[in-house]
Amino acid sequence: MNQSCSARPTGRLRPGARQPLLWAALAFAAGLSAGLYMWRPPLWWLVSAAVFAASGTFFAYRRARVAFALCLATVFVAGALLIQVRSPNRLSDSGLLHFADGQEVLVTAHVTAEGNLREEGSGDVRQSLDVETEEIATSSETVRIRSGLRVSLYGKRVTNETGASVSPVHLFRYGERLRFASKLNPPRNFRNPGAFDYQGYLEENGIVALASAKAASVELLPGFAGNHAELWRTRIHRSIIEKVHALWPAREAGLMDAMVIGDEAFINRPTRVNFQRSGTYHVLVVSGMNVSILALATFWMLRRLRVGDLVAGTITLLLIVAYALLTALGSPVWRATLMLAVYLGARLFYREKSMLNAIGAAALGLMVFDPKALFGASFQLTFLCVWLVAAVGLPFVERTIQPYSRGLRNLDSAGYEASLSPKVAQFRLDLRMIANRLERFLGHRFPLPVLAGGMRVLLGACQLVVISAVMQVGLALPMAYYFHRATAVGMPANMMVVPLTEILMPTAILAVTLGYVSPVLAKIPALIAGAALEGIAGSVHWLGGLRIADARVPTPGLVVILATTAALALAMLLRRRPLLAGIGLAALAASALWICVIPPRPRTRAGVLELTAIDVGQGDSIFLVSPEGGTLLVDAGGLPHWVHSELDIGEDVVSPYLWWRGISRLDVVALTHAHADHMGGMGAILANFRPREFWLGVDSSSPELQELIQQANALGIHVLQHREGDRLDLGSAAVRILAPPVGFVGGASRPNDESLVMKITYRGTSALLEGDAERSTEQRVAQEEPQAELLKVGHHGSNTSTIPELLAKVHPKFGVISVGTRNTYGHPRGEVLARLQASGVATYRTDLNGAVTFYLDGKNVRTQLDHRPDAGR
């Protein structure tokens, strides 16, 4: 038996011989995942790797399949070892955070990344800069510190002597030195499960702290600090942006900046949302697709000019490297550049069919260089896109549609059929027969070429449909996991947008290039690019505006993730035969339908009333779940208008938490009163979770509240007003409204007293939610039997609330304060914390504890935290 085994040819390694590097990359990625979640001593991994490697060597000449599997096991262990021994890339702040104590300091720094001026309404102008500090001065010391700082400079436009509006903000450039006074702030994540890691994002960009300053108070210092090569790069980048704005109108120029050069400074949030809703956001930002389009257009043009493969590939690669340097957008563009380099090399030295191996080589190289990149959305989306096209879409097209496309060659030659399959030969005969009949009406010259051209267009459209469909269903899992979107219009949107992008990218770059030579010559490609851009913007606006495009989904569960991963593998493994490939694609489509249609099981506890204070910064958002699983969200956080931030607390903070909990619909949403820090995020909540009812206390004349009511009516949400004395049910939990009183009219001198105050009771346990109720409201509530084990402290711990009379009547065991870190109001006030401590209330705060959950089981109240808070802090 051993002799027969040893006689087997050793050159046939199955199943991975065709793409050994792809399988190696997959094994390495699996090892990185295992190493991240299953810690073992390094020696354990080293011994395992040595055993697998030795075993693989032993079987190399005896069992090819076994040897290949053992090689993959060695790569797997190497991945697990690498991610555990690689030290985490955490930034050292070099002492900068020591000065982020709320006191004003004098900062001397130089610009490392310049930003564009942005108009923010009411004449406000803002520029965001990344700087490297040189020294920090306080009233008592001056310390030399080199560390990354993100600075926001702001000011108001003024009118000069000629009556023209001018910006007071100096447009700082790379390498310029400046000095300004500011309070430094450490970056802070919203501490909810499922929240975006903003601190980690800044760390990846070298930023340790944040600051802001008035532009008029910033002093420009003499001298230059920086790298001269980067100075020239930023000057070229700025020059191209200026050229773009000279060639196209302002509205088109903003989109052109984003799609061609990667500058999103002039793109507002509604435009981004439309691209996201239509599933075409990858077009708006410079990504792997944009790089690929530019590379393929360049390579195709050079080949049409009869330039050889080596020269054409070299020129294309140099152009893409220059483009990647110019955009300076980091990992996504460089990953695409690396993949193109490997692919062009494989095409030149081997064959075009080695694309999967090229993808594997690029992925393996990047994971070895940066193991943590595997766990980022950008890495996963980039490689999944390319993998879907190369491993699933193109093989299916090659075996179904492309034979008929090739069959259209030499259509007038009857002898060509001998080299074709019977079905394709019959297809050609049918076309010639139809052409013969059309000759009676159109003559002998036109029917066959017209039929051939029409069929080429039809088959090309079919190929685009197949590739778009594969991308749509294949990307369903990461789109749901990272962006909570089911892009129902993604396929038609991409069918419209991608061909237009293929026109836009080369013509726009040609227009900018010619713009430096002759603005007249640049007009023609600029017009073509502008027309393509209008087509893209119009398609995105139309499709993104459809209600069906607004499908939001919770975070998929583990079973769905595993099933979708298996469907992806099945679609690749069965790609060799059309029938089996169809089965694989059907499995992939079924997994995508599962993600979009079947919601995951919510993460709730049966038989208890749950109350969670979500960390929304300086604002309120309380999530309640009844013992039967009914849901009520009270307030949705928000930012005041003067903050001038594009952050939407409802979309970016509250919704991700609810999606992480597996919530796809809410039963009821309640708004305590019409203040921005309670209702600013409510619009996104209504759109994302479509509650059955929207509860209000006072229907004030606030324009923002009236807009919310109109939105609720348009969505078919029942708007209800509740006053003191109303009793409602949330499953087996009872809700009693304690304020505002009947007949209360909005617009009072203290709007906080419009707050909807609720007491929620489950058997023998209760929670009192105050909103921002102040003294006069609390005095009335104290007469309404408000006793409760849990108190949501009123008005974020302001001294205007939580009066002793209320505390005496409520007599809570637990209290929770929803408050922002280092807020400008000084909340929670020390007097309030002292009153709570004197009353024996165990107090939790969202600025210290993050999201805090309490469970009311009818007898006791428990919290998810296993430590007692320091109520006096």
PDB file of C-alpha atoms in Angstrom, residues 367-623:
ATOM      1  CA  MET A 367      -2.047  40.427   6.885  1.00  0.00           C
ATOM      2  CA  VAL A 368       1.581  39.593   7.657  1.00  0.00           C
ATOM      3  CA  PHE A 369       2.427  43.313   7.621  1.00  0.00           C
ATOM      4  CA  ASP A 370      -0.621  44.340   9.701  1.00  0.00           C
ATOM      5  CA  PRO A 371      -2.496  41.420  11.310  1.00  0.00           C
ATOM      6  CA  LYS A 372      -5.157  43.685  12.852  1.00  0.00           C
ATOM      7  CA  ALA A 373      -6.188  44.902   9.383  1.00  0.00           C
ATOM      8  CA  LEU A 374      -8.135  41.662   8.881  1.00  0.00           C
ATOM      9  CA  PHE A 375     -10.694  42.753  11.466  1.00  0.00           C
ATOM     10  CA  GLY A 376     -11.435  46.115   9.842  1.00  0.00           C
ATOM     11  CA  ALA A 377     -14.457  46.709   7.616  1.00  0.00           C
ATOM     12  CA  SER A 378     -12.318  48.312   4.905  1.00  0.00           C
ATOM     13  CA  PHE A 379     -10.041  45.280   4.512  1.00  0.00           C
ATOM     14  CA  GLN A 380     -12.920  42.813   4.492  1.00  0.00           C
ATOM     15  CA  LEU A 381     -15.015  44.776   1.999  1.00  0.00           C
ATOM     16  CA  THR A 382     -12.075  45.364  -0.342  1.00  0.00           C
ATOM     17  CA  PHE A 383     -11.102  41.725  -0.587  1.00  0.00           C
ATOM     18  CA  LEU A 384     -14.631  40.378  -0.537  1.00  0.00           C
ATOM     19  CA  CYS A 385     -15.534  42.594  -3.508  1.00  0.00           C
ATOM     20  CA  VAL A 386     -12.578  41.383  -5.560  1.00  0.00           C
ATOM     21  CA  TRP A 387     -13.013  37.789  -4.409  1.00  0.00           C
ATOM     22  CA  LEU A 388     -16.708  37.741  -5.365  1.00  0.00           C
ATOM     23  CA  VAL A 389     -15.918  38.950  -8.867  1.00  0.00           C
ATOM     24  CA  ALA A 390     -12.926  36.662  -9.399  1.00  0.00           C
ATOM     25  CA  ALA A 391     -14.088  33.504  -7.615  1.00  0.00           C
ATOM     26  CA  VAL A 392     -17.852  33.553  -8.232  1.00  0.00           C
ATOM     27  CA  GLY A 393     -19.039  36.110 -10.766  1.00  0.00           C
ATOM     28  CA  LEU A 394     -16.483  35.750 -13.566  1.00  0.00           C
ATOM     29  CA  PRO A 395     -16.355  31.907 -13.516  1.00  0.00           C
ATOM     30  CA  PHE A 396     -20.157  31.797 -13.770  1.00  0.00           C
ATOM     31  CA  VAL A 397     -20.140  34.325 -16.629  1.00  0.00           C
ATOM     32  CA  GLU A 398     -17.330  32.452 -18.404  1.00  0.00           C
ATOM     33  CA  ARG A 399     -19.345  29.231 -18.435  1.00  0.00           C
ATOM     34  CA  THR A 400     -22.774  30.686 -19.240  1.00  0.00           C
ATOM     35  CA  ILE A 401     -22.671  33.985 -21.146  1.00  0.00           C
ATOM     36  CA  GLN A 402     -19.175  34.411 -22.538  1.00  0.00           C
ATOM     37  CA  PRO A 403     -19.352  31.355 -24.875  1.00  0.00           C
ATOM     38  CA  TYR A 404     -22.240  33.076 -26.659  1.00  0.00           C
ATOM     39  CA  SER A 405     -20.325  36.382 -26.698  1.00  0.00           C
ATOM     40  CA  ARG A 406     -17.372  34.630 -28.335  1.00  0.00           C
ATOM     41  CA  GLY A 407     -19.819  32.970 -30.707  1.00  0.00           C
ATOM     42  CA  LEU A 408     -20.627  36.375 -32.188  1.00  0.00           C
ATOM     43  CA  ARG A 409     -17.165  36.586 -33.749  1.00  0.00           C
ATOM     44  CA  ASN A 410     -16.943  35.982 -37.511  1.00  0.00           C
ATOM     45  CA  LEU A 411     -20.715  35.581 -37.651  1.00  0.00           C
ATOM     46  CA  ASP A 412     -20.711  35.488 -41.441  1.00  0.00           C
ATOM     47  CA  SER A 413     -18.270  32.521 -41.492  1.00  0.00           C
ATOM     48  CA  ALA A 414     -20.065  29.157 -41.522  1.00  0.00           C
ATOM     49  CA  GLY A 415     -16.826  27.240 -40.929  1.00  0.00           C
ATOM     50  CA  TYR A 416     -16.268  28.900 -37.534  1.00  0.00           C
ATOM     51  CA  GLU A 417     -18.974  26.708 -35.948  1.00  0.00           C
ATOM     52  CA  ALA A 418     -16.704  23.674 -35.994  1.00  0.00           C
ATOM     53  CA  SER A 419     -14.667  25.046 -33.083  1.00  0.00           C
ATOM     54  CA  LEU A 420     -17.742  25.871 -30.966  1.00  0.00           C
ATOM     55  CA  SER A 421     -20.076  23.871 -28.758  1.00  0.00           C
ATOM     56  CA  PRO A 422     -23.354  22.671 -30.335  1.00  0.00           C
ATOM     57  CA  LYS A 423     -25.461  25.174 -28.384  1.00  0.00           C
ATOM     58  CA  VAL A 424     -23.350  28.129 -29.470  1.00  0.00           C
ATOM     59  CA  ALA A 425     -23.228  26.874 -33.053  1.00  0.00           C
ATOM     60  CA  GLN A 426     -27.031  26.639 -33.044  1.00  0.00           C
ATOM     61  CA  PHE A 427     -27.190  30.171 -31.634  1.00  0.00           C
ATOM     62  CA  ARG A 428     -25.148  31.451 -34.597  1.00  0.00           C
ATOM     63  CA  LEU A 429     -27.342  29.578 -37.079  1.00  0.00           C
ATOM     64  CA  ASP A 430     -30.466  31.100 -35.518  1.00  0.00           C
ATOM     65  CA  LEU A 431     -29.030  34.604 -35.824  1.00  0.00           C
ATOM     66  CA  ARG A 432     -28.132  34.081 -39.480  1.00  0.00           C
ATOM     67  CA  MET A 433     -31.620  32.727 -40.162  1.00  0.00           C
ATOM     68  CA  ILE A 434     -33.209  35.813 -38.585  1.00  0.00           C
ATOM     69  CA  ALA A 435     -30.849  38.038 -40.540  1.00  0.00           C
ATOM     70  CA  ASN A 436     -31.829  36.296 -43.820  1.00  0.00           C
ATOM     71  CA  ARG A 437     -35.488  37.069 -43.174  1.00  0.00           C
ATOM     72  CA  LEU A 438     -34.737  40.696 -42.342  1.00  0.00           C
ATOM     73  CA  GLU A 439     -32.847  41.114 -45.600  1.00  0.00           C
ATOM     74  CA  ARG A 440     -36.186  41.371 -47.412  1.00  0.00           C
ATOM     75  CA  PHE A 441     -36.823  44.685 -45.624  1.00  0.00           C
ATOM     76  CA  LEU A 442     -33.350  46.039 -44.787  1.00  0.00           C
ATOM     77  CA  GLY A 443     -31.183  44.762 -47.631  1.00  0.00           C
ATOM     78  CA  HIS A 444     -28.158  42.481 -47.469  1.00  0.00           C
ATOM     79  CA  ARG A 445     -25.719  44.821 -45.737  1.00  0.00           C
ATOM     80  CA  PHE A 446     -27.230  45.732 -42.359  1.00  0.00           C
ATOM     81  CA  PRO A 447     -29.224  42.885 -40.726  1.00  0.00           C
ATOM     82  CA  LEU A 448     -26.356  40.629 -39.589  1.00  0.00           C
ATOM     83  CA  PRO A 449     -24.078  43.400 -38.181  1.00  0.00           C
ATOM     84  CA  VAL A 450     -27.061  45.026 -36.461  1.00  0.00           C
ATOM     85  CA  LEU A 451     -28.141  41.740 -34.908  1.00  0.00           C
ATOM     86  CA  ALA A 452     -24.571  40.982 -33.813  1.00  0.00           C
ATOM     87  CA  GLY A 453     -24.188  44.445 -32.257  1.00  0.00           C
ATOM     88  CA  GLY A 454     -27.536  44.194 -30.477  1.00  0.00           C
ATOM     89  CA  MET A 455     -26.679  40.780 -29.079  1.00  0.00           C
ATOM     90  CA  ARG A 456     -23.284  42.044 -27.874  1.00  0.00           C
ATOM     91  CA  VAL A 457     -25.017  44.838 -25.967  1.00  0.00           C
ATOM     92  CA  LEU A 458     -27.616  42.420 -24.563  1.00  0.00           C
ATOM     93  CA  LEU A 459     -25.037  39.846 -23.484  1.00  0.00           C
ATOM     94  CA  GLY A 460     -22.840  42.592 -21.994  1.00  0.00           C
ATOM     95  CA  ALA A 461     -25.835  43.815 -20.004  1.00  0.00           C
ATOM     96  CA  CYS A 462     -26.471  40.250 -18.838  1.00  0.00           C
ATOM     97  CA  GLN A 463     -22.883  39.980 -17.638  1.00  0.00           C
ATOM     98  CA  LEU A 464     -23.261  43.242 -15.739  1.00  0.00           C
ATOM     99  CA  VAL A 465     -26.504  41.988 -14.176  1.00  0.00           C
ATOM    100  CA  VAL A 466     -24.834  38.751 -13.059  1.00  0.00           C
ATOM    101  CA  ILE A 467     -21.786  40.506 -11.571  1.00  0.00           C
ATOM    102  CA  SER A 468     -24.008  43.101  -9.856  1.00  0.00           C
ATOM    103  CA  ALA A 469     -26.270  40.367  -8.466  1.00  0.00           C
ATOM    104  CA  VAL A 470     -23.287  38.417  -7.141  1.00  0.00           C
ATOM    105  CA  MET A 471     -21.902  41.561  -5.501  1.00  0.00           C
ATOM    106  CA  GLN A 472     -25.308  42.417  -4.054  1.00  0.00           C
ATOM    107  CA  VAL A 473     -25.928  39.073  -2.375  1.00  0.00           C
ATOM    108  CA  GLY A 474     -22.272  38.505  -1.464  1.00  0.00           C
ATOM    109  CA  LEU A 475     -21.933  41.840   0.323  1.00  0.00           C
ATOM    110  CA  ALA A 476     -25.230  41.461   2.215  1.00  0.00           C
ATOM    111  CA  LEU A 477     -23.489  40.157   5.349  1.00  0.00           C
ATOM    112  CA  PRO A 478     -20.818  42.891   5.790  1.00  0.00           C
ATOM    113  CA  MET A 479     -23.323  45.598   4.809  1.00  0.00           C
ATOM    114  CA  ALA A 480     -25.686  44.354   7.519  1.00  0.00           C
ATOM    115  CA  TYR A 481     -22.931  43.800  10.092  1.00  0.00           C
ATOM    116  CA  TYR A 482     -21.071  47.084   9.698  1.00  0.00           C
ATOM    117  CA  PHE A 483     -23.659  49.475   8.244  1.00  0.00           C
ATOM    118  CA  HIS A 484     -26.987  47.830   9.184  1.00  0.00           C
ATOM    119  CA  ARG A 485     -28.305  48.319   5.678  1.00  0.00           C
ATOM    120  CA  ALA A 486     -30.092  45.965   3.323  1.00  0.00           C
ATOM    121  CA  THR A 487     -29.450  47.707   0.016  1.00  0.00           C
ATOM    122  CA  ALA A 488     -32.590  46.608  -1.807  1.00  0.00           C
ATOM    123  CA  VAL A 489     -31.812  48.916  -4.736  1.00  0.00           C
ATOM    124  CA  GLY A 490     -28.094  48.161  -4.803  1.00  0.00           C
ATOM    125  CA  MET A 491     -28.183  46.059  -7.970  1.00  0.00           C
ATOM    126  CA  PRO A 492     -30.068  48.514 -10.233  1.00  0.00           C
ATOM    127  CA  ALA A 493     -28.144  51.412  -8.680  1.00  0.00           C
ATOM    128  CA  ASN A 494     -24.765  49.842  -9.427  1.00  0.00           C
ATOM    129  CA  MET A 495     -25.889  48.887 -12.937  1.00  0.00           C
ATOM    130  CA  MET A 496     -26.540  52.574 -13.557  1.00  0.00           C
ATOM    131  CA  VAL A 497     -23.678  54.058 -11.598  1.00  0.00           C
ATOM    132  CA  VAL A 498     -20.710  51.770 -12.300  1.00  0.00           C
ATOM    133  CA  PRO A 499     -20.740  52.232 -16.122  1.00  0.00           C
ATOM    134  CA  LEU A 500     -21.028  55.978 -15.605  1.00  0.00           C
ATOM    135  CA  THR A 501     -18.100  55.840 -13.182  1.00  0.00           C
ATOM    136  CA  GLU A 502     -16.091  54.046 -15.850  1.00  0.00           C
ATOM    137  CA  ILE A 503     -16.698  57.085 -18.049  1.00  0.00           C
ATOM    138  CA  LEU A 504     -16.211  59.660 -15.298  1.00  0.00           C
ATOM    139  CA  MET A 505     -12.855  58.551 -13.867  1.00  0.00           C
ATOM    140  CA  PRO A 506     -10.683  58.687 -17.009  1.00  0.00           C
ATOM    141  CA  THR A 507     -12.433  61.743 -18.507  1.00  0.00           C
ATOM    142  CA  ALA A 508     -12.231  63.704 -15.258  1.00  0.00           C
ATOM    143  CA  ILE A 509      -8.527  62.971 -14.853  1.00  0.00           C
ATOM    144  CA  LEU A 510      -7.978  63.837 -18.519  1.00  0.00           C
ATOM    145  CA  ALA A 511      -9.863  67.131 -18.019  1.00  0.00           C
ATOM    146  CA  VAL A 512      -7.780  68.067 -14.967  1.00  0.00           C
ATOM    147  CA  THR A 513      -4.555  67.180 -16.789  1.00  0.00           C
ATOM    148  CA  LEU A 514      -5.511  69.222 -19.855  1.00  0.00           C
ATOM    149  CA  GLY A 515      -6.616  72.057 -17.567  1.00  0.00           C
ATOM    150  CA  TYR A 516      -2.952  72.723 -16.773  1.00  0.00           C
ATOM    151  CA  VAL A 517      -2.168  72.902 -20.497  1.00  0.00           C
ATOM    152  CA  SER A 518      -5.205  74.601 -21.993  1.00  0.00           C
ATOM    153  CA  PRO A 519      -8.588  75.263 -20.321  1.00  0.00           C
ATOM    154  CA  VAL A 520     -10.147  75.207 -23.792  1.00  0.00           C
ATOM    155  CA  LEU A 521      -8.941  71.667 -24.491  1.00  0.00           C
ATOM    156  CA  ALA A 522     -10.157  70.589 -21.041  1.00  0.00           C
ATOM    157  CA  LYS A 523     -13.758  71.639 -21.750  1.00  0.00           C
ATOM    158  CA  ILE A 524     -14.722  68.584 -23.815  1.00  0.00           C
ATOM    159  CA  PRO A 525     -13.634  65.882 -21.314  1.00  0.00           C
ATOM    160  CA  ALA A 526     -14.961  68.121 -18.516  1.00  0.00           C
ATOM    161  CA  LEU A 527     -18.394  68.197 -20.180  1.00  0.00           C
ATOM    162  CA  ILE A 528     -18.351  64.404 -20.607  1.00  0.00           C
ATOM    163  CA  ALA A 529     -17.299  63.871 -16.985  1.00  0.00           C
ATOM    164  CA  GLY A 530     -19.903  66.394 -15.821  1.00  0.00           C
ATOM    165  CA  ALA A 531     -22.650  64.589 -17.753  1.00  0.00           C
ATOM    166  CA  ALA A 532     -21.579  61.253 -16.235  1.00  0.00           C
ATOM    167  CA  LEU A 533     -21.560  62.852 -12.779  1.00  0.00           C
ATOM    168  CA  GLU A 534     -25.071  64.238 -13.281  1.00  0.00           C
ATOM    169  CA  GLY A 535     -26.206  60.763 -14.282  1.00  0.00           C
ATOM    170  CA  ILE A 536     -24.629  59.263 -11.163  1.00  0.00           C
ATOM    171  CA  ALA A 537     -26.045  61.948  -8.844  1.00  0.00           C
ATOM    172  CA  GLY A 538     -29.509  61.726 -10.405  1.00  0.00           C
ATOM    173  CA  SER A 539     -29.621  57.926 -10.182  1.00  0.00           C
ATOM    174  CA  VAL A 540     -28.420  57.958  -6.574  1.00  0.00           C
ATOM    175  CA  HIS A 541     -30.871  60.690  -5.566  1.00  0.00           C
ATOM    176  CA  TRP A 542     -33.796  58.891  -7.189  1.00  0.00           C
ATOM    177  CA  LEU A 543     -33.033  55.375  -5.975  1.00  0.00           C
ATOM    178  CA  GLY A 544     -31.723  56.493  -2.581  1.00  0.00           C
ATOM    179  CA  GLY A 545     -34.915  58.461  -2.038  1.00  0.00           C
ATOM    180  CA  LEU A 546     -37.169  55.425  -2.466  1.00  0.00           C
ATOM    181  CA  ARG A 547     -38.647  54.111   0.759  1.00  0.00           C
ATOM    182  CA  ILE A 548     -37.561  50.579  -0.137  1.00  0.00           C
ATOM    183  CA  ALA A 549     -33.949  51.823  -0.042  1.00  0.00           C
ATOM    184  CA  ASP A 550     -34.287  52.648   3.646  1.00  0.00           C
ATOM    185  CA  ALA A 551     -34.315  49.050   4.894  1.00  0.00           C
ATOM    186  CA  ARG A 552     -32.249  48.821   8.083  1.00  0.00           C
ATOM    187  CA  VAL A 553     -31.342  45.535   9.735  1.00  0.00           C
ATOM    188  CA  PRO A 554     -29.914  44.546  13.141  1.00  0.00           C
ATOM    189  CA  THR A 555     -26.516  42.976  13.637  1.00  0.00           C
ATOM    190  CA  PRO A 556     -26.672  39.418  12.223  1.00  0.00           C
ATOM    191  CA  GLY A 557     -26.373  36.560  14.707  1.00  0.00           C
ATOM    192  CA  LEU A 558     -23.595  33.980  14.790  1.00  0.00           C
ATOM    193  CA  VAL A 559     -25.718  31.337  13.015  1.00  0.00           C
ATOM    194  CA  VAL A 560     -26.424  33.721  10.134  1.00  0.00           C
ATOM    195  CA  ILE A 561     -22.745  34.663   9.870  1.00  0.00           C
ATOM    196  CA  LEU A 562     -21.661  31.009   9.732  1.00  0.00           C
ATOM    197  CA  ALA A 563     -24.405  30.097   7.233  1.00  0.00           C
ATOM    198  CA  THR A 564     -23.500  33.008   4.941  1.00  0.00           C
ATOM    199  CA  THR A 565     -19.797  32.155   5.130  1.00  0.00           C
ATOM    200  CA  ALA A 566     -20.635  28.568   4.166  1.00  0.00           C
ATOM    201  CA  ALA A 567     -22.768  29.830   1.249  1.00  0.00           C
ATOM    202  CA  LEU A 568     -19.864  31.988   0.033  1.00  0.00           C
ATOM    203  CA  ALA A 569     -17.520  28.995   0.132  1.00  0.00           C
ATOM    204  CA  LEU A 570     -20.105  26.824  -1.626  1.00  0.00           C
ATOM    205  CA  ALA A 571     -20.563  29.395  -4.388  1.00  0.00           C
ATOM    206  CA  MET A 572     -16.814  29.357  -5.078  1.00  0.00           C
ATOM    207  CA  LEU A 573     -16.333  25.587  -4.843  1.00  0.00           C
ATOM    208  CA  LEU A 574     -19.256  24.841  -7.196  1.00  0.00           C
ATOM    209  CA  ARG A 575     -18.283  27.429  -9.794  1.00  0.00           C
ATOM    210  CA  ARG A 576     -16.832  25.005 -12.341  1.00  0.00           C
ATOM    211  CA  ARG A 577     -20.138  23.754 -13.768  1.00  0.00           C
ATOM    212  CA  PRO A 578     -23.067  26.049 -14.641  1.00  0.00           C
ATOM    213  CA  LEU A 579     -25.701  23.923 -12.865  1.00  0.00           C
ATOM    214  CA  LEU A 580     -23.653  23.556  -9.691  1.00  0.00           C
ATOM    215  CA  ALA A 581     -22.650  27.229  -9.886  1.00  0.00           C
ATOM    216  CA  GLY A 582     -26.352  28.100 -10.019  1.00  0.00           C
ATOM    217  CA  ILE A 583     -26.896  26.063  -6.835  1.00  0.00           C
ATOM    218  CA  GLY A 584     -24.036  27.913  -5.135  1.00  0.00           C
ATOM    219  CA  LEU A 585     -25.439  31.301  -6.169  1.00  0.00           C
ATOM    220  CA  ALA A 586     -28.914  30.255  -5.001  1.00  0.00           C
ATOM    221  CA  ALA A 587     -27.457  29.391  -1.578  1.00  0.00           C
ATOM    222  CA  LEU A 588     -25.745  32.781  -1.487  1.00  0.00           C
ATOM    223  CA  ALA A 589     -28.983  34.548  -2.460  1.00  0.00           C
ATOM    224  CA  ALA A 590     -30.884  32.608   0.205  1.00  0.00           C
ATOM    225  CA  SER A 591     -28.417  33.732   2.871  1.00  0.00           C
ATOM    226  CA  ALA A 592     -28.771  37.356   1.735  1.00  0.00           C
ATOM    227  CA  LEU A 593     -32.581  37.039   1.871  1.00  0.00           C
ATOM    228  CA  TRP A 594     -32.295  35.579   5.361  1.00  0.00           C
ATOM    229  CA  ILE A 595     -30.267  38.592   6.514  1.00  0.00           C
ATOM    230  CA  CYS A 596     -32.714  41.071   4.984  1.00  0.00           C
ATOM    231  CA  VAL A 597     -36.033  39.443   5.892  1.00  0.00           C
ATOM    232  CA  ILE A 598     -35.623  37.336   9.047  1.00  0.00           C
ATOM    233  CA  PRO A 599     -34.646  39.456  12.070  1.00  0.00           C
ATOM    234  CA  PRO A 600     -32.311  37.923  14.656  1.00  0.00           C
ATOM    235  CA  ARG A 601     -33.545  37.016  18.106  1.00  0.00           C
ATOM    236  CA  PRO A 602     -33.370  40.124  20.325  1.00  0.00           C
ATOM    237  CA  ARG A 603     -30.930  40.072  23.232  1.00  0.00           C
ATOM    238  CA  THR A 604     -33.429  40.442  26.060  1.00  0.00           C
ATOM    239  CA  ARG A 605     -34.276  38.694  29.338  1.00  0.00           C
ATOM    240  CA  ALA A 606     -37.733  37.177  29.675  1.00  0.00           C
ATOM    241  CA  GLY A 607     -39.724  37.740  32.829  1.00  0.00           C
ATOM    242  CA  VAL A 608     -38.072  41.000  33.940  1.00  0.00           C
ATOM    243  CA  LEU A 609     -38.539  44.676  33.193  1.00  0.00           C
ATOM    244  CA  GLU A 610     -35.294  46.054  31.761  1.00  0.00           C
ATOM    245  CA  LEU A 611     -34.247  49.700  31.807  1.00  0.00           C
ATOM    246  CA  THR A 612     -31.032  50.793  30.069  1.00  0.00           C
ATOM    247  CA  ALA A 613     -29.635  54.315  30.175  1.00  0.00           C
ATOM    248  CA  ILE A 614     -27.811  54.566  26.836  1.00  0.00           C
ATOM    249  CA  ASP A 615     -24.648  56.647  26.776  1.00  0.00           C
ATOM    250  CA  VAL A 616     -25.539  59.533  24.431  1.00  0.00           C
ATOM    251  CA  GLY A 617     -23.226  62.119  25.966  1.00  0.00           C
ATOM    252  CA  GLN A 618     -24.983  65.223  27.296  1.00  0.00           C
ATOM    253  CA  GLY A 619     -28.534  64.069  26.647  1.00  0.00           C
ATOM    254  CA  ASP A 620     -31.090  61.405  27.440  1.00  0.00           C
ATOM    255  CA  SER A 621     -32.073  58.092  25.887  1.00  0.00           C
ATOM    256  CA  ILE A 622     -33.694  55.353  27.970  1.00  0.00           C
ATOM    257  CA  PHE A 623     -34.489  51.923  26.528  1.00  0.00           C
TER     258      PHE A 623
END
